[in-house]
Amino acid sequence: MTRLSVNINKIATLRNARGGNLPDVELFARDCEAYGAEGITVHPRPDERHIRRTDVYALKSLVQTEFNIEGNPEPEFIDLVLNVKPHQVTLVPDAREQLTSNHGWDTRAHQAKLATIIQRFKNAGIRVSVFVDPDPVMVEYAARAGSDRVELYTGPYAEMYDNDPQRAIEYYRSAAEKARDLGLGLNAGHDLNLRNLPDFIKAFPWVDEVSIGHALIADALYLGIQETIKQYKYALSNSN
Ligand code: PXP
C-alpha cells in the first residue's frame, strides 16, 4: 500500500502571515496523523518563510508516524537533519529563492557530491531519498550514489494529465520501472491531487509513498482536514 505523507509547509505559511501561532503547526501535524496520515513532511528553507528550524525540532518529538525532512543539502540543512534524525531525508536541488521545487537532481553530474552526503545520512540511520525527474538514467545514478529511494518529481505528470492522462503515465513508466528493477524504494510528489493520484498509483502500484501538500491543504479548505485525508487515503487504497 502506498503511504500518504502530508506536507505541512502551507500551514506554517499561514501561521507566519500573522506572527502568532494560528494555525498551530504541531497540533495540525498530530491531527493529520490522528486522521490517518502515515507520515509528515516538512521542507525547511534557509529563509524560514514557512517551516522554521524550531518547528522541525518540535515536530521530531511529536510525530508518531514517519517524519520526512526535504531540502537542499547545504551545510545548515545537513546539520539540522543530522541533529533531528528523521526517518527519511529527501534531497532536493532547489535554489534559495525558488518558489517551490521544480526539477530533480542531475544525479550523474552530482554523483560524487550526492554519494558523500548520502553516506553521512545513512551512517546516522536516516533513510535517503533523492528527488529526480522521470528519467531512468537519473534513477540509475541515484542508486549508484547509494540512495535508498528516489522521489519522482510529478509536476510534469500533473501538467500533462489534464490533457492526456495516458501520455502522462507513459512519460513516467521507464523511470518508475527502473527504480523497481534496481530495488530502489519509490516515492512521488509535487502537484498530486485527488484527480490525478489514482491513475498514477494504478499504473505504478509499487510507489511506497506520496508526499502531498498544496492541493491537499487547498482541498481541506472545503472538506476539512479529516475528510480530506480520508479521501486521499481512499484514492490510494482504491488504486493499489
Ligand atoms: N516533494 C517535494 C520534494 C517538494 O518539494 C514538494 C513541495 O514542497 C512536494 C513533494 C509536495 O508538492 P505539493 O505541495 O505540490 O503537493
XYZ file of C-alpha atoms and ligand atoms in Angstrom:
256
model
C 0.000 0.000 0.000
C 1.226 3.448 -0.904
C 1.582 5.625 2.179
C 0.376 9.208 2.448
C 2.787 11.763 3.880
C 1.209 15.163 4.392
C 3.452 18.146 3.662
C 2.516 20.786 6.243
C 4.538 23.720 4.885
C 1.386 25.605 3.901
C 0.150 25.541 7.479
C 3.354 27.251 8.566
C 2.962 29.799 5.748
C -0.486 30.679 7.048
C 0.761 30.924 10.621
C 3.701 33.113 9.620
C 1.387 35.563 7.848
C 0.271 36.917 11.237
C 3.197 36.249 13.526
C 1.269 34.343 16.210
C 0.679 30.606 16.492
C -2.526 30.249 14.487
C -2.864 27.732 12.987
C -0.756 25.611 15.299
C 1.624 23.593 13.120
C 2.322 20.991 15.797
C -1.339 20.402 16.551
C -2.079 20.185 12.838
C 0.613 17.517 12.371
C -0.778 15.487 15.255
C -4.298 15.785 13.883
C -3.189 14.699 10.407
C -1.793 11.558 11.992
C -4.920 11.011 14.054
C -6.959 11.244 10.826
C -4.830 8.632 9.087
C -1.770 10.307 7.563
C 1.109 7.851 7.559
C 3.799 10.495 7.531
C 4.525 14.172 7.992
C 6.778 16.045 5.585
C 8.421 19.418 6.075
C 10.619 21.416 3.747
C 12.597 23.951 5.794
C 14.180 26.631 3.633
C 17.105 28.853 4.617
C 14.867 31.967 4.838
C 12.375 30.105 7.108
C 9.499 31.513 5.100
C 7.314 28.596 6.085
C 8.658 25.773 8.275
C 11.225 27.049 10.786
C 14.110 25.191 12.349
C 12.312 25.342 15.705
C 9.282 23.644 14.097
C 11.473 20.835 12.843
C 12.859 20.175 16.342
C 9.405 20.350 17.916
C 7.913 18.004 15.339
C 10.624 15.426 15.848
C 9.374 14.617 19.328
C 5.720 14.771 18.265
C 5.453 12.849 15.035
C 4.398 9.279 15.712
C 4.348 8.117 12.111
C 7.126 8.773 9.610
C 8.948 12.081 9.684
C 10.396 13.218 6.351
C 12.545 16.321 6.001
C 13.176 17.541 2.486
C 15.506 20.222 1.240
C 18.716 21.233 -0.400
C 21.650 19.638 1.437
C 23.574 22.801 2.193
C 25.678 22.639 5.396
C 22.959 24.149 7.609
C 20.365 21.700 6.326
C 22.698 18.744 6.775
C 23.376 19.748 10.408
C 19.661 20.172 11.094
C 18.817 16.749 9.691
C 21.682 15.026 11.495
C 20.583 16.609 14.775
C 16.906 15.804 14.347
C 17.400 12.331 12.838
C 14.083 11.930 10.999
C 13.119 8.601 9.454
C 13.784 9.932 5.989
C 15.559 12.816 4.331
C 14.678 13.809 0.776
C 17.394 15.668 -1.091
C 16.032 18.394 -3.361
C 18.167 20.683 -5.560
C 16.052 23.803 -5.064
C 17.641 27.236 -5.182
C 17.230 29.521 -2.143
C 14.852 31.945 -3.813
C 12.846 29.293 -5.673
C 9.092 29.441 -5.096
C 8.833 25.647 -4.990
C 10.915 22.719 -6.227
C 10.623 22.462 -9.987
C 13.166 19.859 -11.055
C 15.112 16.885 -9.808
C 18.848 16.327 -9.429
C 21.215 15.684 -12.232
C 22.404 12.634 -10.338
C 25.054 11.820 -12.929
C 26.723 15.235 -12.768
C 26.473 15.371 -8.951
C 27.125 11.717 -8.243
C 30.244 12.200 -6.112
C 28.720 15.007 -4.050
C 25.492 13.080 -3.532
C 27.349 9.905 -2.588
C 29.220 11.712 0.199
C 26.088 13.343 1.601
C 24.000 10.181 1.317
C 26.638 8.209 3.217
C 26.606 10.730 6.069
C 22.848 10.417 6.455
C 22.891 6.644 6.131
C 25.605 6.389 8.772
C 23.231 8.257 11.080
C 20.491 5.698 10.360
C 18.408 8.036 8.194
C 16.836 6.680 5.017
C 17.706 8.803 1.993
C 15.514 9.627 -0.965
C 16.730 11.677 -3.926
C 14.326 13.872 -5.885
C 14.655 13.169 -9.618
C 12.927 13.914 -12.890
C 11.302 10.860 -14.523
C 14.464 9.795 -16.323
C 15.760 6.231 -15.857
C 19.352 7.451 -16.136
C 18.805 9.804 -13.181
C 17.259 6.936 -11.236
C 20.219 4.716 -12.015
C 22.781 7.294 -10.891
C 20.807 7.929 -7.698
C 21.185 4.220 -6.977
C 24.896 4.350 -7.781
C 25.265 7.227 -5.322
C 23.854 4.931 -2.648
C 20.341 6.326 -2.301
C 17.692 4.119 -0.681
C 14.854 5.650 -2.656
C 14.075 8.149 -5.362
C 11.192 10.574 -5.333
C 9.852 11.194 -8.816
C 9.053 14.846 -9.457
C 5.420 14.675 -10.570
C 4.959 18.310 -11.615
C 5.093 17.409 -15.331
C 2.750 14.459 -14.701
C 0.123 16.776 -13.239
C 0.504 19.223 -16.080
C 0.197 16.564 -18.790
C -2.536 14.654 -17.021
C -5.236 17.222 -17.641
C -4.859 16.953 -21.436
C -3.723 13.393 -21.887
C -3.689 11.077 -18.859
C -2.256 8.105 -20.768
C 0.646 10.138 -22.115
C 1.324 11.430 -18.619
C 1.577 7.879 -17.286
C 3.807 6.698 -20.122
C 6.139 9.629 -19.528
C 6.890 8.165 -16.071
C 6.905 4.456 -16.885
C 10.579 3.837 -17.631
C 11.781 5.736 -14.543
C 9.288 4.012 -12.230
C 10.217 0.596 -13.661
C 13.913 1.372 -13.401
C 13.538 2.112 -9.686
C 11.658 -1.139 -9.169
C 14.178 -3.167 -11.197
C 17.102 -1.714 -9.251
C 15.402 -2.491 -5.930
C 15.153 1.193 -5.025
C 12.231 2.435 -2.979
C 9.962 4.774 -4.914
C 8.311 7.977 -3.699
C 6.440 10.571 -5.722
C 5.445 14.139 -5.146
C 4.519 17.542 -6.453
C 1.151 18.689 -7.733
C -0.537 15.390 -6.973
C -4.233 15.787 -6.225
C -7.421 13.782 -5.846
C -7.989 13.735 -9.602
C -4.570 12.697 -10.866
C -3.416 10.497 -7.966
C -5.466 7.311 -8.606
C -4.201 6.727 -12.162
C -0.602 7.226 -11.077
C -0.899 4.648 -8.325
C -2.830 2.210 -10.535
C -0.029 2.377 -13.099
C 2.789 2.134 -10.531
C 1.398 0.290 -7.511
C 4.916 -0.184 -6.130
C 5.103 3.503 -5.166
C 5.998 3.415 -1.461
C 4.942 6.930 -0.509
C 3.437 10.093 -1.911
C 4.059 13.419 -0.237
C 1.321 15.919 -0.871
C 0.903 19.465 0.349
C -0.555 22.191 -1.803
C -3.636 20.501 -3.277
C -4.383 18.599 -0.080
C -4.382 21.736 2.050
C -6.474 23.549 -0.580
C -8.987 20.674 -0.533
C -9.119 20.926 3.248
C -10.487 24.478 2.955
C -13.656 22.978 1.548
C -13.718 19.493 3.035
C -11.925 19.919 6.351
C -8.645 18.145 7.014
C -10.194 14.972 8.425
C -12.395 14.346 5.388
C -9.591 15.377 3.019
C -7.159 12.834 4.433
C -9.889 10.216 4.279
C -10.413 10.955 0.581
C -6.700 10.846 -0.278
C -6.328 7.558 1.561
C -9.369 6.196 -0.234
C -7.821 7.284 -3.550
C -4.661 5.387 -2.637
C -6.314 2.242 -1.332
C -8.696 2.019 -4.256
C -5.834 2.233 -6.701
C -3.463 -0.342 -5.224
N 8.052 16.683 -2.876
C 8.967 17.673 -2.879
C 10.405 17.319 -3.000
C 8.567 19.019 -2.727
O 9.484 19.989 -2.733
C 7.191 19.317 -2.557
C 6.760 20.730 -2.351
O 7.317 21.232 -1.192
C 6.287 18.245 -2.567
C 6.730 16.950 -2.725
C 4.811 18.453 -2.396
O 4.310 19.130 -3.512
P 2.853 19.763 -3.458
O 2.861 20.817 -2.419
O 2.654 20.285 -4.855
O 1.909 18.635 -3.127
